[in-house]
Coordinates of C-alpha atoms in Angstrom, one line a residue:
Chain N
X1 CA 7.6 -201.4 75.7
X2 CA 11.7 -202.1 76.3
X3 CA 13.9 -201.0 73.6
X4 CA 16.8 -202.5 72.6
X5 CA 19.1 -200.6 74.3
X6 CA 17.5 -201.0 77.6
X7 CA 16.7 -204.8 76.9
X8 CA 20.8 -204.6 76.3
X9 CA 21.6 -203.0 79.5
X10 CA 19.0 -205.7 81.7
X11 CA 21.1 -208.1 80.0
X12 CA 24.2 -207.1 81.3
X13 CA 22.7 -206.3 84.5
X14 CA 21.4 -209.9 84.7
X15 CA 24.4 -211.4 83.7
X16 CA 26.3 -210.1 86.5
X17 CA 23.9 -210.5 89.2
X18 CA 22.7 -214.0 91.0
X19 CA 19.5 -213.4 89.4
X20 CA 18.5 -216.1 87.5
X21 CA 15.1 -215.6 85.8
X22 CA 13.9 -212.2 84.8
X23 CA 10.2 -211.6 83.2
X24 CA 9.0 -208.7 82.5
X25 CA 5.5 -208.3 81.4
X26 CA 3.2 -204.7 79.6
X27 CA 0.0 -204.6 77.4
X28 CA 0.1 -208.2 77.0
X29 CA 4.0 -208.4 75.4
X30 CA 6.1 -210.3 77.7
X31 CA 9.9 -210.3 77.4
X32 CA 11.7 -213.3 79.5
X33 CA 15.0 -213.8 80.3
X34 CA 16.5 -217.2 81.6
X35 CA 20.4 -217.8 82.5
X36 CA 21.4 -221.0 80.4
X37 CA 19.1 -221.7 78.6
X38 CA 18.4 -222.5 74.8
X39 CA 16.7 -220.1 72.4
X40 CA 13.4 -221.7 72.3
X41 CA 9.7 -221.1 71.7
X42 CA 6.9 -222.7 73.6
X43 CA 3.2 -221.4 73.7
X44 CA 1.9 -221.8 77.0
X45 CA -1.3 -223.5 75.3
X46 CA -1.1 -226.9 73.5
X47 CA -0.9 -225.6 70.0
X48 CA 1.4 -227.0 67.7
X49 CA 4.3 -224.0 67.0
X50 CA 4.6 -223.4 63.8
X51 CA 8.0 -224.4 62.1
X52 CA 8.9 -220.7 61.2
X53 CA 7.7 -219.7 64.6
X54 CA 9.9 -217.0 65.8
X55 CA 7.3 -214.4 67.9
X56 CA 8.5 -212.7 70.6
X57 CA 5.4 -210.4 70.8
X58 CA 2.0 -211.6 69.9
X59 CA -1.2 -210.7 71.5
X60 CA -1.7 -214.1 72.8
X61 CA -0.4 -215.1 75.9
X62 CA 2.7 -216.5 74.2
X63 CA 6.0 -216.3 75.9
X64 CA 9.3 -216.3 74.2
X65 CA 12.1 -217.4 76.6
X66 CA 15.4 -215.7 75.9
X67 CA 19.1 -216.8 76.1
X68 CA 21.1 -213.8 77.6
X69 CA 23.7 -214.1 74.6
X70 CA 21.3 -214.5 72.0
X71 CA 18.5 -211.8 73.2
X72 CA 19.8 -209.1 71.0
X73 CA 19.3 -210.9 67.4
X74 CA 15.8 -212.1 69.0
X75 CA 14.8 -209.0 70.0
X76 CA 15.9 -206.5 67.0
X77 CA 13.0 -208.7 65.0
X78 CA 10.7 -207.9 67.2
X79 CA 10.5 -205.0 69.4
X80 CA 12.0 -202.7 67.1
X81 CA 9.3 -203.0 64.7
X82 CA 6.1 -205.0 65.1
X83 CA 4.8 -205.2 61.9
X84 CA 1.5 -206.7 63.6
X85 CA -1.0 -207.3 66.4
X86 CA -3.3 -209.6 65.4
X87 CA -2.8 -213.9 64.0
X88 CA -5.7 -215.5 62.5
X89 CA -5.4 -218.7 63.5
X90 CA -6.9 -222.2 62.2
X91 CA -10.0 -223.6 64.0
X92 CA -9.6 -226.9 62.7
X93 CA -7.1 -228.8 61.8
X94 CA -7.4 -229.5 57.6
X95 CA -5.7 -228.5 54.8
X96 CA -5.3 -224.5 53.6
X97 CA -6.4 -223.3 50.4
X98 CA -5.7 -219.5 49.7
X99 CA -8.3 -219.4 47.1
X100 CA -11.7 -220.4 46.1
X101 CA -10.5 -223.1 43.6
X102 CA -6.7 -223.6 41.8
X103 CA -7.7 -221.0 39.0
X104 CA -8.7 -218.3 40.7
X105 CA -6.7 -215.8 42.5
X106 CA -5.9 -215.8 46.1
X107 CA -8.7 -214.3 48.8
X108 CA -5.9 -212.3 50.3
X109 CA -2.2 -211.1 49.6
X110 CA 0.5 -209.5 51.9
X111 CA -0.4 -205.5 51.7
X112 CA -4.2 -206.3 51.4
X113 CA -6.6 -204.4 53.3
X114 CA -9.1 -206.5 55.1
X115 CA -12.1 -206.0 57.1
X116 CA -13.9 -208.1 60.0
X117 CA -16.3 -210.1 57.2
X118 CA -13.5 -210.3 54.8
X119 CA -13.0 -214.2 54.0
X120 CA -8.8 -214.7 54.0
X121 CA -8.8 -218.6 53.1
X122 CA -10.8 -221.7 53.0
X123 CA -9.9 -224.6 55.7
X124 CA -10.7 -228.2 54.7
X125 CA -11.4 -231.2 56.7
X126 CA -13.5 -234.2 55.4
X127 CA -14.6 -232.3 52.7
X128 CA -16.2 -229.4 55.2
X129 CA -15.0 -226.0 53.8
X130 CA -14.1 -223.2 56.2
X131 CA -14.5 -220.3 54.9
X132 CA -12.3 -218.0 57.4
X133 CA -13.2 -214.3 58.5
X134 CA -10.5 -211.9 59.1
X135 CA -12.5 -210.6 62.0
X136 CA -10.5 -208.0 62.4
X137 CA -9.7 -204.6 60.1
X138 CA -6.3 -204.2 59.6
X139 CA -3.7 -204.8 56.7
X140 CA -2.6 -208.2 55.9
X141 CA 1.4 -208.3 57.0
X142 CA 2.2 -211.9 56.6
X143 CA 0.5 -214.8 55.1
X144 CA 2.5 -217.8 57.4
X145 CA 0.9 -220.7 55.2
X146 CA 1.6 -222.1 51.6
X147 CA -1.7 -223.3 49.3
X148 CA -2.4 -226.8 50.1
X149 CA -0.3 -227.1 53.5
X150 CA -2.2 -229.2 56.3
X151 CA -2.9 -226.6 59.3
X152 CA -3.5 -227.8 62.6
X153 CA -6.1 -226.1 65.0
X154 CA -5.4 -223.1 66.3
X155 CA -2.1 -222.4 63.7
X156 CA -1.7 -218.8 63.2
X157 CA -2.4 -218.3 59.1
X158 CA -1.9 -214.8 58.8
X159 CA -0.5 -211.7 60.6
X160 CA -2.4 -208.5 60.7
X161 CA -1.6 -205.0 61.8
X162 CA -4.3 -203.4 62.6
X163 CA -5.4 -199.7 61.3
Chain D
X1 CA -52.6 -215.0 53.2
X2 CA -49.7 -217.7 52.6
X3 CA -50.4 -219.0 56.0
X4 CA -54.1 -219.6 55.4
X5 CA -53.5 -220.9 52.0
X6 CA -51.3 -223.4 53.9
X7 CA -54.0 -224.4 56.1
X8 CA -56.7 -225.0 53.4
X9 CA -54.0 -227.7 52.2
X10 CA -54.0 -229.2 55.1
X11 CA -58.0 -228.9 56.4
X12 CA -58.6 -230.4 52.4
X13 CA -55.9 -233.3 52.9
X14 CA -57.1 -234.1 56.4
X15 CA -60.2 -235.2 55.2
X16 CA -59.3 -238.2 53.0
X17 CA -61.8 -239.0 50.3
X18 CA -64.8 -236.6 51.8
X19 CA -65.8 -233.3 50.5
X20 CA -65.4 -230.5 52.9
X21 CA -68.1 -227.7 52.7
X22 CA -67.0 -223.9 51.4
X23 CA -68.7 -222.9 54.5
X24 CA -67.0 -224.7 56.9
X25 CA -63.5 -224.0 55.4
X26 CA -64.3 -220.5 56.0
X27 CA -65.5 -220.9 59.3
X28 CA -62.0 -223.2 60.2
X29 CA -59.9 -220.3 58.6
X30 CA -62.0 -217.0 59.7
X31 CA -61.9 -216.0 55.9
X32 CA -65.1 -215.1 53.7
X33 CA -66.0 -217.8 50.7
X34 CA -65.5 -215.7 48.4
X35 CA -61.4 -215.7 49.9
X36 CA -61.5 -219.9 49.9
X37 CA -62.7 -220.1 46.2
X38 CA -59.7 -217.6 45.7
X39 CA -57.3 -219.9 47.0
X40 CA -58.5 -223.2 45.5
X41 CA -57.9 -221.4 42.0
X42 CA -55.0 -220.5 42.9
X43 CA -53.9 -224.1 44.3
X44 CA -55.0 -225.8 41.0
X45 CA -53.1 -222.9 39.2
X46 CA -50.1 -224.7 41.2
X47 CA -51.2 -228.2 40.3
X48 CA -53.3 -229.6 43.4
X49 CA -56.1 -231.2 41.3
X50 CA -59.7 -230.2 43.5
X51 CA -62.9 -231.3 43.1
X52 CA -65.8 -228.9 43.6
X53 CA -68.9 -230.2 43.5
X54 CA -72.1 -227.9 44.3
X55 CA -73.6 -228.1 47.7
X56 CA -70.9 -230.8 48.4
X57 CA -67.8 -228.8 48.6
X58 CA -64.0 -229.3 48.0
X59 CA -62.1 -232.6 47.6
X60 CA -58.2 -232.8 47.2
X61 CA -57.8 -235.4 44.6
X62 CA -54.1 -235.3 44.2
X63 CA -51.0 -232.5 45.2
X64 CA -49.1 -231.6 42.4
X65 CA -46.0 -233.7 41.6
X66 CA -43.5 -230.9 41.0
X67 CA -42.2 -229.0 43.6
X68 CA -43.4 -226.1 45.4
X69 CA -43.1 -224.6 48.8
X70 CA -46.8 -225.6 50.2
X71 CA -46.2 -229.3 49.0
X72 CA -42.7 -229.6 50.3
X73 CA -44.1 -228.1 53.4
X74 CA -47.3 -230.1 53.2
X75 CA -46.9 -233.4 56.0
X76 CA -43.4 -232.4 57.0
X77 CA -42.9 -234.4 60.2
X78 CA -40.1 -232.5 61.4
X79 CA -39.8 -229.8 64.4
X80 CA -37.1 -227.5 62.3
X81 CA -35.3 -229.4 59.9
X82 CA -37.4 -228.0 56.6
X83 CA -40.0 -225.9 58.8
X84 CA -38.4 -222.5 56.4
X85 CA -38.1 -223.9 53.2
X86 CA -37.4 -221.7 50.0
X87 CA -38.0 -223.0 46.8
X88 CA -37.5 -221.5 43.6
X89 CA -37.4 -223.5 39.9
X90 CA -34.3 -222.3 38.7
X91 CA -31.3 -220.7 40.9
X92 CA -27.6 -220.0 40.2
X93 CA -26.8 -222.1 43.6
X94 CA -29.3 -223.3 46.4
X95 CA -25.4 -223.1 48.2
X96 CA -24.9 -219.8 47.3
X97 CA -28.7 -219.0 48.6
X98 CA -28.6 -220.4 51.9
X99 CA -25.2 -218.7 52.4
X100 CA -26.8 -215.3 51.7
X101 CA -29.9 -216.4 54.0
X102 CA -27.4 -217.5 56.5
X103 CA -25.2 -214.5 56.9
X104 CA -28.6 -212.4 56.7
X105 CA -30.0 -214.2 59.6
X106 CA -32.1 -217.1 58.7
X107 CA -33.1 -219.5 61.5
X108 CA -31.8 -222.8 61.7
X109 CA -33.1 -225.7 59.8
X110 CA -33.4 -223.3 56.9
X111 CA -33.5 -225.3 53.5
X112 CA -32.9 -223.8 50.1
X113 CA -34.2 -226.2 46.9
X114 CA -34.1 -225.7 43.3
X115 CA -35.7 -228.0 40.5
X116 CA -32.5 -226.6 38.4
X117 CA -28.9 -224.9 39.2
X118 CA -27.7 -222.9 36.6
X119 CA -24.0 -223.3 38.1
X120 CA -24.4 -226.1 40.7
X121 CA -21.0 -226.6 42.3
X122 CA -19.3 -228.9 44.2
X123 CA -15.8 -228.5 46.3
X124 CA -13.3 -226.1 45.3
X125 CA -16.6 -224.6 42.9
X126 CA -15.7 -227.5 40.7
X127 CA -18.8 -227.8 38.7
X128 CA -22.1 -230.2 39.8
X129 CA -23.7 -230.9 36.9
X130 CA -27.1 -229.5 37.8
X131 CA -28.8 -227.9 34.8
X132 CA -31.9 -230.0 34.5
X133 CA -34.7 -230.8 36.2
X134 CA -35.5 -234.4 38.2
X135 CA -32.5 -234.4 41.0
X136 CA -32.5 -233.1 44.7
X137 CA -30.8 -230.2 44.9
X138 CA -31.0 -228.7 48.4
X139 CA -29.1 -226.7 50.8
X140 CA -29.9 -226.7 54.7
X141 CA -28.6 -223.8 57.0
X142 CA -27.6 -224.9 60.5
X143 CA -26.2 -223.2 63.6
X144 CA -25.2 -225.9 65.8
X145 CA -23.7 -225.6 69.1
X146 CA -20.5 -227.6 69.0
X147 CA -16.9 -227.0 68.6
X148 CA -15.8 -226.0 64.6
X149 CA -13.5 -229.0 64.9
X150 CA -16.3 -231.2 65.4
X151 CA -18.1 -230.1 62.0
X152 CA -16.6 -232.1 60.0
X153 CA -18.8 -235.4 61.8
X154 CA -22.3 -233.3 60.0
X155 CA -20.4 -233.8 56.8
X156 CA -20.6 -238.6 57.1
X157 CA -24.2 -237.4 59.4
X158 CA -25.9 -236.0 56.5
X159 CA -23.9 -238.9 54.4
X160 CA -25.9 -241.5 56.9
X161 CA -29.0 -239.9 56.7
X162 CA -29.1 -240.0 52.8
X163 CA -28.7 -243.5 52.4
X164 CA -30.9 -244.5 55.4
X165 CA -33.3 -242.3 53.7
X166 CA -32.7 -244.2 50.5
X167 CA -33.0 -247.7 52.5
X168 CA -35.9 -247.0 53.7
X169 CA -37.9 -245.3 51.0
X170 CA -36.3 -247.5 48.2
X171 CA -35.1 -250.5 49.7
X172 CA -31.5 -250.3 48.4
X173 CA -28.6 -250.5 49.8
X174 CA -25.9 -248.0 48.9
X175 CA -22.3 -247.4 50.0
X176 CA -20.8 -244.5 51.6
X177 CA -17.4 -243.3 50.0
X178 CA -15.8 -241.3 52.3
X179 CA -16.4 -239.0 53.7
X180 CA -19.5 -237.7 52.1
X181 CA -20.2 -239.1 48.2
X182 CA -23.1 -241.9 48.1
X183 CA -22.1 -244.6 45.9
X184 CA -24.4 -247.7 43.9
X185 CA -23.0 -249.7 42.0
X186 CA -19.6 -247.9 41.9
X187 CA -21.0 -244.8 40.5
X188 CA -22.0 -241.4 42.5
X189 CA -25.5 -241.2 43.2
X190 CA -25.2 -238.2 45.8
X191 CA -22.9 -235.8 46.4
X192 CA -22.7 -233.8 49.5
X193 CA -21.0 -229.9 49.8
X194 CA -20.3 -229.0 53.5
X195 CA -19.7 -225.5 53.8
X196 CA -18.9 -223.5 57.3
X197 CA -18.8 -219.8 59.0
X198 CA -17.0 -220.3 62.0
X199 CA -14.3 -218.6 64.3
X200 CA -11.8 -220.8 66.3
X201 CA -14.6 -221.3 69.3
X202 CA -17.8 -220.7 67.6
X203 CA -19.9 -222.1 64.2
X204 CA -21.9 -219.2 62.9
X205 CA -23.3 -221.2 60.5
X206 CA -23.2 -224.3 58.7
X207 CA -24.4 -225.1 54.9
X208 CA -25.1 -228.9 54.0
X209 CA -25.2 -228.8 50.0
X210 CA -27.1 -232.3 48.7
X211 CA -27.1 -233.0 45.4
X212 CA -28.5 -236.4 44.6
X213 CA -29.4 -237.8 40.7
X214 CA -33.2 -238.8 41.5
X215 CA -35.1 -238.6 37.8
X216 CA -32.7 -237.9 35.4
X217 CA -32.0 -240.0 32.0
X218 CA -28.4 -240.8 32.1
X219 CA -28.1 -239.0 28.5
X220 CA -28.8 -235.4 30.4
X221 CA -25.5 -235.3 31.9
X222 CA -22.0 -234.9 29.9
X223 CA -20.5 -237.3 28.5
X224 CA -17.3 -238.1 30.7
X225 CA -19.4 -238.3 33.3
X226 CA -22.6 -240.6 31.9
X227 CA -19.7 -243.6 33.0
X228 CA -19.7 -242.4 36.9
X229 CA -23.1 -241.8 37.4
X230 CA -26.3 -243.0 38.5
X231 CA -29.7 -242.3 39.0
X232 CA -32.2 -243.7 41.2
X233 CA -35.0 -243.9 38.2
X234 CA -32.2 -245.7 36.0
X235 CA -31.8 -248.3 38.2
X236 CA -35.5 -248.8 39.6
X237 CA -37.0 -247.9 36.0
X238 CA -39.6 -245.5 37.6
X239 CA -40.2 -241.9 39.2
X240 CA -39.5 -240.9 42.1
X241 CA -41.8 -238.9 44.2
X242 CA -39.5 -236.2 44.9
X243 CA -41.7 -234.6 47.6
X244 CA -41.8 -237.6 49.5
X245 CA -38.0 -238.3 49.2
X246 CA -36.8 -235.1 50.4
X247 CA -39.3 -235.7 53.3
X248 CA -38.0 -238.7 54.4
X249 CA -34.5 -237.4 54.0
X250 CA -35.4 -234.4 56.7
X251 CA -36.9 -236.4 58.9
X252 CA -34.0 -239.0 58.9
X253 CA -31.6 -236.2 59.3
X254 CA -33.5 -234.2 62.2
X255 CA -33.1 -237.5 63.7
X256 CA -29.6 -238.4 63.6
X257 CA -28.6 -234.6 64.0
X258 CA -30.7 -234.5 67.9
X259 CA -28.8 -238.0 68.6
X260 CA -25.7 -236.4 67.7
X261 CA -25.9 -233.2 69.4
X262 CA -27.5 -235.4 72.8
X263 CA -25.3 -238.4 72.3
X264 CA -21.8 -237.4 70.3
X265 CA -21.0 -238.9 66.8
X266 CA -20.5 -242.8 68.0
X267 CA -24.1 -243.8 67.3
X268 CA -23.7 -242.0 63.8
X269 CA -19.7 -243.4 63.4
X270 CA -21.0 -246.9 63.6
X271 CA -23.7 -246.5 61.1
X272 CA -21.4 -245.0 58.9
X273 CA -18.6 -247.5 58.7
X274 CA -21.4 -250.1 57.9
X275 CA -22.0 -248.5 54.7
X276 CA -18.3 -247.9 53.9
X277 CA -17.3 -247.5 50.3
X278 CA -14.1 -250.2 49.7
X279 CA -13.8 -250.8 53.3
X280 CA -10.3 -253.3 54.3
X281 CA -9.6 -252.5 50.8
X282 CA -6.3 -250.8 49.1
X283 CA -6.1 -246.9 48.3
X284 CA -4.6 -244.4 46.8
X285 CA -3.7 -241.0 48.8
X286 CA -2.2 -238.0 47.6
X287 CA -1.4 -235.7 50.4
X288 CA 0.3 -232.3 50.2
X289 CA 3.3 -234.0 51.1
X290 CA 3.0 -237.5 50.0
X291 CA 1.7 -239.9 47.4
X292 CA 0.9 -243.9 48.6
X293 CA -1.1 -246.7 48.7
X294 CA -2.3 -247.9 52.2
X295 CA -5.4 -249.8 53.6
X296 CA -8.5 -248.4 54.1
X297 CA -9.4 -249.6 57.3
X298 CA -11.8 -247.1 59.1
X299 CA -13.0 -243.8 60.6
X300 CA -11.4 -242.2 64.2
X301 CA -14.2 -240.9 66.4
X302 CA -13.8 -237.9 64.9
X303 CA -14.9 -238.7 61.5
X304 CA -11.1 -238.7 59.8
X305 CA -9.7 -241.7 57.5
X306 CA -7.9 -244.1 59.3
X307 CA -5.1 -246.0 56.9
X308 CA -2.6 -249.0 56.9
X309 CA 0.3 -247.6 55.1
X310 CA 3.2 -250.3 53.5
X311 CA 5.0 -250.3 56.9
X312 CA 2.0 -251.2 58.7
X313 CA 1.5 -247.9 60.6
X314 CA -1.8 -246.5 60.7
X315 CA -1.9 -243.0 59.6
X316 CA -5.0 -240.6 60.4
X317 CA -6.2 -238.6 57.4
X318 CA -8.2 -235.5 57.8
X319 CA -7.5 -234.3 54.1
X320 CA -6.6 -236.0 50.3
X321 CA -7.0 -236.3 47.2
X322 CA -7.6 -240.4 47.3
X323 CA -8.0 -242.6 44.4
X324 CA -10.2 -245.4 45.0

């Protein structure tokens, strides 16, 4: 994986050359750099972005297309730090619920350990309750959706790092 | 030994209104006679009534009309739906059953039934008022095939198949409220609980909770909700045979449910908007981000609410809270 400092020095490099595209691509992160053009993030498949989408690194095939003066404030989220390698994401859209019913506590919190089986949240469309499976073990970093928000399929809901 | 006791059942019913020699149900099952008077005790300790007349043999008079596995099994005309049934008296949940059965393995067309829930719920675990004895309360396991975002159609599917059920049986004509409740007279007669395992490509399994108010005195539920809710023997003013209710229900559903997985959910969206609850009328929605009034005015292809809102947009629903 780049660092900063060397993501830094390609940008300066870039900037002075006639290149006008760099991509650079390892273990499934991919780091792009564009001449003009706007900050901006667009999953290469169909599914809706979420609003506070601002992934440069995911394990998905997601790219994150860079503007050469605003790379740095991008990057230093990202790179520096992932704080985790796996989204589950919605298979349907519906609304979530991050607990069984209003008066009982949430399945998971940020900091909670989970394991493949564990159930995270419910999804519901049309009354069908979808009871969703971590499927992965790992620690919960980030839970990306609020009680009783409609999710659309394939959303990322939460962020895991895996152990 | 259950096998074989399932097969008497059947050799005895077979022969309607005839006596069937001790001998020659032991030849038909390969047991001794001393093993066929073993099980006909034990079938009239379960309620069949059984004649045994000396040098006659065995006639089935009548099968018991409370529940049990052999009679729910008994005539079945379906290829899976119903084929594993479990049936216990009392549970906590037949839900929370066929979700352990499910995640344990249990084949498909699996179904879970209880004569009482001790906590019955419905979505969100509000409460279904379950604790007495004389509704349906069943829970069917299935794994089918499709895409998770298609689920939600098995949710107005088992809907269709509950009321076609009831037409046929009954003769009455009730209403779907959408997407799931049954509805006579504007009170719930059914409810239906759809609950899914799935990732984002793949069901692992799918439990179809069906709660309907069969038997019951209206005074056996509580009292807020005695206003909302009907019964079947209220209105007709006679039992039910549960037996051959639930029957026609599977059957009715293994139907629909091979059309839909051959044919899509069309076939099943038409029937469906025929029964519609309050069809063309006015609504209430409460969204997570909105509150208003629109027309109800249909179902997409995939089994959401379609709406006229005040501007005269329509608006898809796939999730509210609606007031009707």
């Amino acid at each position: 994986m780049l660092s900063i400092k060397e993501i830094n020095e390609l940008i300066e490099k870039i900037d002075q050359s006639s290149i006008d595209e760099f991509s650079y691509e390892s273990n499934g992160d991919k780091v792009t750099l564009k001449k003009n053009t706007e900050v901006h993030y667009t999953p290469k498949e169909s599914a809706p972005a979420h609003p506070n989408q601002e992934i440069v690194k995911t394990n998905s095939n997601q790219t994150a297309e860079i503007n050469n003066e605003e790379a740095q404030e991008q990057v230093d989220t990202t790179t520096n730090s992932p704080t985790y390698d796996y989204e589950i994401v919605s298979p349907m859209v519906g609304t979530f619920y991050s607990s069984p019913s209003p008066d009982k506590p949430a399945y998971v919190n940020q900091g909670d350990k989970v394991s493949e089986s564990t159930i995270v949240c419910i999804v519901e469309a049309m009354k069908l309750f979808n009871e969703i499976e971590a499927e992965i073990n790992g620690e919960i970093t980030e839970v990306l959706a609020e009680n009783g928000e409609l999710v659309e399929y394939g959303q990322p809901l939460f962020r895991v790092k895996k152990v | 030994m259950k096998k074989n006791k399932e097969r008497l059942i059947s050799l005895l019913a077979s022969s309607k209104n005839a006596y069937i020699s001790g001998e020659n149900l032991s030849e038909e099952l390969q047991v001794t006679r001393t093993s066929i008077w073993k099980y006909i005790k034990e079938l009239k300790e379960e309620g069949y009534e059984i004649e045994a007349i000396r040098k006659k043999g065995y006639m089935l008079k009548q099968i018991p009309l409370h529940l049990s596995e052999s009679v729910l099994k008994w005539d079945l005309k379906t290829a899976f739906i119903g084929q594993n049934i479990i049936y216990r008296p009392v549970l906590s949940s037949t839900q929370d059953m066929a979700h352990e059965l499910a995640r344990s393995g249990c084949e498909a067309g699996t179904l879970v039934i209880a004569d009482k829930q001790t906590s019955g719920r419905g979505r969100l675990n509000r409460e279904w008022e379950s604790n007495h004895s004389g509704g349906i309360w069943m829970s069917l396991v299935l794994r089918p095939e499709i895409a998770p975002n298609n689920a939600p159609q098995l949710t107005l599917l088992s809907a269709v198949a509950v009321s076609n059920a009831i037409e046929k049986l009954l003769a009455i004509d009730v209403q779907i409220k959408w997407p799931n409740d049954i509805f006579l007279h504007n009170k719930k007669l059914a409810g239906i609980l759809t609950e899914m395992q799935a990732e984002v490509d793949k069901i692992n399994y799918l439990v179809i909770g069906i709660g309907i108010n069969v038997n019951q005195q209206i005074e056996v539920f509580g009292e807020e909700l005695q206003s909302k809710v009907i019964s079947l023997k209220e209105l007709l003013d006679q039992e039910i045979d549960r037996k051959t209710f639930i029957h026609c229900i599977l059957e009715e559903f293994e139907l629909l449910y091979n059309d839909y997985l051959e044919n899509g959910f069309k076939p099943i969206q038409k029937s469906w908007v025929d029964k519609a609850y309050k069809i063309g009328e006015e609504i209430s929605l409460k969204t997570p981000k909105k509150n208003f009034k629109a027309i109800f005015e249909g179902i997409e292809h995939d089994g959401s609410l379609l709406v006229e809102n005040s501007n005269g947009d329509i608006e898809k629903i796939y999730s509210a809270e609606i007031d009707w």
